[in-house]
PDB file of C-alpha atoms in Angstrom:
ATOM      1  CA  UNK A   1      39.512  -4.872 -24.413  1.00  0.00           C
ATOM      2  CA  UNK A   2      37.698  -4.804 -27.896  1.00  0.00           C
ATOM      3  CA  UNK A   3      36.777  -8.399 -29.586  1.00  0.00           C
ATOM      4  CA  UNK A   4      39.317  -9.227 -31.751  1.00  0.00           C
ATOM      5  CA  UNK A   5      38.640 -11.253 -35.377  1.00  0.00           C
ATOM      6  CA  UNK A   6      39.271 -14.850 -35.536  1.00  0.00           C
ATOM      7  CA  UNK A   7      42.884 -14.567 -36.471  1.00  0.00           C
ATOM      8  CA  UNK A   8      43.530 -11.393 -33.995  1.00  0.00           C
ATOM      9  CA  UNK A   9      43.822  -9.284 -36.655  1.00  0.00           C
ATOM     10  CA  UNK A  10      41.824  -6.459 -36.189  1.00  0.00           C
ATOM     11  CA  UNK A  11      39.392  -4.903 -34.202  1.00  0.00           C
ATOM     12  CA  UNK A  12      35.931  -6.041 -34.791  1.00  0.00           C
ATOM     13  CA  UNK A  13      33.039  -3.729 -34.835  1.00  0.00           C
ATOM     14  CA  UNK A  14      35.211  -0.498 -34.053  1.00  0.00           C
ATOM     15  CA  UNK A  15      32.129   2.371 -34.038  1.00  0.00           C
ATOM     16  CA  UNK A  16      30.400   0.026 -31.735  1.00  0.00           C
ATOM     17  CA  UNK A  17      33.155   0.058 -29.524  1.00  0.00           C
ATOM     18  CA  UNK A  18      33.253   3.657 -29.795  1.00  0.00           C
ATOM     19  CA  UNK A  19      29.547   4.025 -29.778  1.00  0.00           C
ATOM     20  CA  UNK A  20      29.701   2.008 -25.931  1.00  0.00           C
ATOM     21  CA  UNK A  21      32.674   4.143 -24.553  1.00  0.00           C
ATOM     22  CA  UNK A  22      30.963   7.346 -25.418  1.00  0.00           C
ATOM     23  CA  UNK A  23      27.871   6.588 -24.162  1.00  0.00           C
ATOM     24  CA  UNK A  24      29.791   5.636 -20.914  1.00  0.00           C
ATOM     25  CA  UNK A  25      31.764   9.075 -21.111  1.00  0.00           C
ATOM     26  CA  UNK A  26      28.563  10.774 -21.411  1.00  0.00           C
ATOM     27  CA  UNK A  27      26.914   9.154 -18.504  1.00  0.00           C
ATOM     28  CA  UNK A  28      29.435   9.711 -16.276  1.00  0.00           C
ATOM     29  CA  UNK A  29      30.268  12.903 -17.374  1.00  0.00           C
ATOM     30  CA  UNK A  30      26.497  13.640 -16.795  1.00  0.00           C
ATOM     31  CA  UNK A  31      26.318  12.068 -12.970  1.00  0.00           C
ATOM     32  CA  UNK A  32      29.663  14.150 -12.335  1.00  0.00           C
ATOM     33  CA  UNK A  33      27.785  17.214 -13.715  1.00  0.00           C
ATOM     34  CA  UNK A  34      24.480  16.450 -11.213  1.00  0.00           C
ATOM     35  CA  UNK A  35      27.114  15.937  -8.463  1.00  0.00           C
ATOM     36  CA  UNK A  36      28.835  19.418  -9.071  1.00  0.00           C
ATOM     37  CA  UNK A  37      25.339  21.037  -8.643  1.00  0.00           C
ATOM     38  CA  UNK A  38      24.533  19.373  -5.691  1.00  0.00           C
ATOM     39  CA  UNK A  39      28.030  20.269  -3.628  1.00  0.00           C
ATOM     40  CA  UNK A  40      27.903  24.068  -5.486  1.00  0.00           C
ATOM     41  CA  UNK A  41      24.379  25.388  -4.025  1.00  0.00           C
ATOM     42  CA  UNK A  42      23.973  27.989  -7.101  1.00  0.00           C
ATOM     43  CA  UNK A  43      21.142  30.170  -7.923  1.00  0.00           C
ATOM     44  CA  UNK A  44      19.788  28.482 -10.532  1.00  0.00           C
ATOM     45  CA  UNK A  45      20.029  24.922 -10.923  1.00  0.00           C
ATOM     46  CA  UNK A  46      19.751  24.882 -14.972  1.00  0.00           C
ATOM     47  CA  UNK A  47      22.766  27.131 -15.309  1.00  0.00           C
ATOM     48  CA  UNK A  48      24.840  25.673 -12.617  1.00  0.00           C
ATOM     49  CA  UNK A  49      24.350  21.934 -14.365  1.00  0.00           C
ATOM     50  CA  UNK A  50      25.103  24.005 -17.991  1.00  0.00           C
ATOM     51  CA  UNK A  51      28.337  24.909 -16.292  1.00  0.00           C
ATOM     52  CA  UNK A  52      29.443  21.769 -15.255  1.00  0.00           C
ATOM     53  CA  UNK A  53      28.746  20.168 -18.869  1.00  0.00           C
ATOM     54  CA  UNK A  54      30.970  22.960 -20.280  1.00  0.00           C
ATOM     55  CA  UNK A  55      33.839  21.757 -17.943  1.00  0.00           C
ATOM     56  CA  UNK A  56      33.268  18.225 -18.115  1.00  0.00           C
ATOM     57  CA  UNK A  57      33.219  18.668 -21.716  1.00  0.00           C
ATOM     58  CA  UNK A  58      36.544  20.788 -21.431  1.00  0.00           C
ATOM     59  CA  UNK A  59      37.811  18.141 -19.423  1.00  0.00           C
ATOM     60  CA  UNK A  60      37.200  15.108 -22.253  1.00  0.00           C
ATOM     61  CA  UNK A  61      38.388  17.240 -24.764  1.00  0.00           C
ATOM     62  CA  UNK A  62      41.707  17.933 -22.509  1.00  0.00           C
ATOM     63  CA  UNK A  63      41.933  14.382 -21.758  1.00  0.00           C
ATOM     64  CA  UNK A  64      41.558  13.394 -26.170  1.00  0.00           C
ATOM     65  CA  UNK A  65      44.352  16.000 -26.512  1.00  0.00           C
ATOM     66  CA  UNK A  66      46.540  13.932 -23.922  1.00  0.00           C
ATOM     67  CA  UNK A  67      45.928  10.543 -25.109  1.00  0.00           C
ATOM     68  CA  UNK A  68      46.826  12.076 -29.099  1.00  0.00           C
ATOM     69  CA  UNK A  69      49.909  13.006 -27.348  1.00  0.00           C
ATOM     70  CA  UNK A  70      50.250  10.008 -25.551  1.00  0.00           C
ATOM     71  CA  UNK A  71      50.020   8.237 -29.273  1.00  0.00           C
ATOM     72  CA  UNK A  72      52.338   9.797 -31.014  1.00  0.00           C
ATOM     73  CA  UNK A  73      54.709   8.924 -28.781  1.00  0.00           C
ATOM     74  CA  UNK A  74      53.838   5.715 -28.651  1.00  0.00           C
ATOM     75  CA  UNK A  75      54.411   6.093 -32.758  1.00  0.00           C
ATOM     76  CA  UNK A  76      57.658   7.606 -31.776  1.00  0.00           C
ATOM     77  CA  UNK A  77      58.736   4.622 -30.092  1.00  0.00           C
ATOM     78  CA  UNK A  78      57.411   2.479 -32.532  1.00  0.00           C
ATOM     79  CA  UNK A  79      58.463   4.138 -35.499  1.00  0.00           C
ATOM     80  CA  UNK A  80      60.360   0.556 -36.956  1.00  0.00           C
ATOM     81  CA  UNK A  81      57.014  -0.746 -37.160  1.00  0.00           C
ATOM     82  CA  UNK A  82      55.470   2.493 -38.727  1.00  0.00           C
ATOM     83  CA  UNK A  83      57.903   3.264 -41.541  1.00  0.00           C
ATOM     84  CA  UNK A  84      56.740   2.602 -45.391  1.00  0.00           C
ATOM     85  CA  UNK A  85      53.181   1.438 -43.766  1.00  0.00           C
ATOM     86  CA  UNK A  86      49.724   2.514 -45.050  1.00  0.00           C
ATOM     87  CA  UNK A  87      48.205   3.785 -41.994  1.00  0.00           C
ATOM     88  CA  UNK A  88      44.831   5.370 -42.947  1.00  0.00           C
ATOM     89  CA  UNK A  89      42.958   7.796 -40.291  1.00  0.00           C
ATOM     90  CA  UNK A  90      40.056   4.932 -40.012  1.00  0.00           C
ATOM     91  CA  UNK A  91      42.250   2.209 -39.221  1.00  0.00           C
ATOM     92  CA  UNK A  92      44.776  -0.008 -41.198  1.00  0.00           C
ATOM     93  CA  UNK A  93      43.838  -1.629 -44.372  1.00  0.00           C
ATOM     94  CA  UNK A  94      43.749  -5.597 -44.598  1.00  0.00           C
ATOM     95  CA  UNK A  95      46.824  -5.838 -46.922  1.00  0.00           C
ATOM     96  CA  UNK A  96      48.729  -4.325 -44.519  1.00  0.00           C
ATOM     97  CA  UNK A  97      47.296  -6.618 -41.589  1.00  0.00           C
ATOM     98  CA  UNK A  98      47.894  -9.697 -43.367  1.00  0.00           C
ATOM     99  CA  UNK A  99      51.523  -8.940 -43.764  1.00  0.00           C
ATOM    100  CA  UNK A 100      52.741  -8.543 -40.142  1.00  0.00           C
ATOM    101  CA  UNK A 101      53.543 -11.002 -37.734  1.00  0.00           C
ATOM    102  CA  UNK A 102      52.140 -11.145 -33.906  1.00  0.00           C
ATOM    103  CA  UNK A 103      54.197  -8.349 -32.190  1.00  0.00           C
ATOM    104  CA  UNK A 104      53.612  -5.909 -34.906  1.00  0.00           C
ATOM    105  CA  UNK A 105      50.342  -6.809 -35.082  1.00  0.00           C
ATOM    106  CA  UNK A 106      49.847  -6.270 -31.214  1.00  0.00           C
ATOM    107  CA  UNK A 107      51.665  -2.543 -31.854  1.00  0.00           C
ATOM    108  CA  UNK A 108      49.050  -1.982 -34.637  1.00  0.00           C
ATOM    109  CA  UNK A 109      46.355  -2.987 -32.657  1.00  0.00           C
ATOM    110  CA  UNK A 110      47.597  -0.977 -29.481  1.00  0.00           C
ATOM    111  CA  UNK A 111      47.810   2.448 -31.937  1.00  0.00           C
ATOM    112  CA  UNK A 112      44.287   1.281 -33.016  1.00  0.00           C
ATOM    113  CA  UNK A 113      42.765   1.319 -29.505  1.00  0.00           C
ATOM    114  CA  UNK A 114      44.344   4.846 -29.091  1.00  0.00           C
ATOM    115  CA  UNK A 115      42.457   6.009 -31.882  1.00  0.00           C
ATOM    116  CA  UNK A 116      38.981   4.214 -30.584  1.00  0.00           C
ATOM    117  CA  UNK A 117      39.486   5.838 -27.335  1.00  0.00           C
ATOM    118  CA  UNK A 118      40.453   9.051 -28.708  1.00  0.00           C
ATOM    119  CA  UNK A 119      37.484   9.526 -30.967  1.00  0.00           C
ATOM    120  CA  UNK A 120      35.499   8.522 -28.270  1.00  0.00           C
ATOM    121  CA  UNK A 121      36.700  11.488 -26.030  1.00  0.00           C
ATOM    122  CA  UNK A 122      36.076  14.166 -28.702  1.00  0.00           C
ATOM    123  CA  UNK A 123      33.126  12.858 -29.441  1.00  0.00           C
ATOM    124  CA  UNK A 124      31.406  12.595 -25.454  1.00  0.00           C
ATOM    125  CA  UNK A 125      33.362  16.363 -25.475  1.00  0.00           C
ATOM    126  CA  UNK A 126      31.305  18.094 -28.230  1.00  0.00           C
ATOM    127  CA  UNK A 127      28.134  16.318 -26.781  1.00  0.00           C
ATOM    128  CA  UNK A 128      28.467  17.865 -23.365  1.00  0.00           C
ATOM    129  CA  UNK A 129      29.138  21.101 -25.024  1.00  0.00           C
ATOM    130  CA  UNK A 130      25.980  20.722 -27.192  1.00  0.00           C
ATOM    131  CA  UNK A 131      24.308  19.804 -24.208  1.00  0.00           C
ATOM    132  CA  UNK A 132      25.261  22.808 -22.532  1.00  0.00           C
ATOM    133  CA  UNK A 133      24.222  25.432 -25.475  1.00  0.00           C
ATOM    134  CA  UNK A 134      20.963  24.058 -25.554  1.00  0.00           C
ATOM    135  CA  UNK A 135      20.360  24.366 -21.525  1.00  0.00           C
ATOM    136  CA  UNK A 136      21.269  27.969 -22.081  1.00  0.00           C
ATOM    137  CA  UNK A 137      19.576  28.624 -24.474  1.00  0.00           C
ATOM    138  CA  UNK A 138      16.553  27.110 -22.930  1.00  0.00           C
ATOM    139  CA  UNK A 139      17.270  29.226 -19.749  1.00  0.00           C
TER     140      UNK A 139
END
């Protein structure tokens, strides 16, 4: 789990967070990839390894679209704690932080790690893809 601030408030240092998780995405997503071309004997080993980046990266992005779903239920089933609150798309401002108590903090902090992770999936997605183009295009 991410370091929390001195007062467990928030989530310190959130795009390195991110920054760590997709660079784990992308390595594994990358060995999984080399793995794929080693059990499917192809013709060309370039192309078979674009392949497999397109569908790992189809798989992330498939997997970000789950946990989004997965979130906004978990907003669902929180909702008490979300009414009348200023949730921004980068986080939740300090106002708003300062004036909860533990549990809702711990809800706010839970919907903020499903945000980190999220990101983090789209983002190791549209790398693979990238990755991908370019092999093609260099093939």
């Amino acid at each position: 789990m991410p370091r929390l601030d001195q007062n467990n408030m928030y989530i310190k240092n959130k795009q390195k967070v991110m920054c760590k998780l997709t660079a784990i995405l992308g390595a594994t997503t990358i060995s999984l990839s080399i793995v794929f071309i080693n059990i499917y004997e192809g013709e060309n080993k370039f192309v078979s390894f674009s392949n497999n980046m397109f569908f790992t990266g189809t798989m992330l992005l498939t997997l970000s679209i789950i946990i989004n779903f997965i979130k906004n239920i978990f907003i669902f089933k929180n909702r008490k704690y979300f009414a009348g609150k200023n949730i921004k798309t980068k986080g939740i401002d300090e106002q708003t932080l300062a004036a909860l108590d533990n549990k809702e903090r711990k809800v706010f902090l839970k919907y903020e790690l499903f945000v980190i992770v999220s990101r983090s999936f789209v983002i190791a997605g549209v790398i693979n893809f990238v990755i991908s183009a370019i092999i093609v295009l260099l093939v």
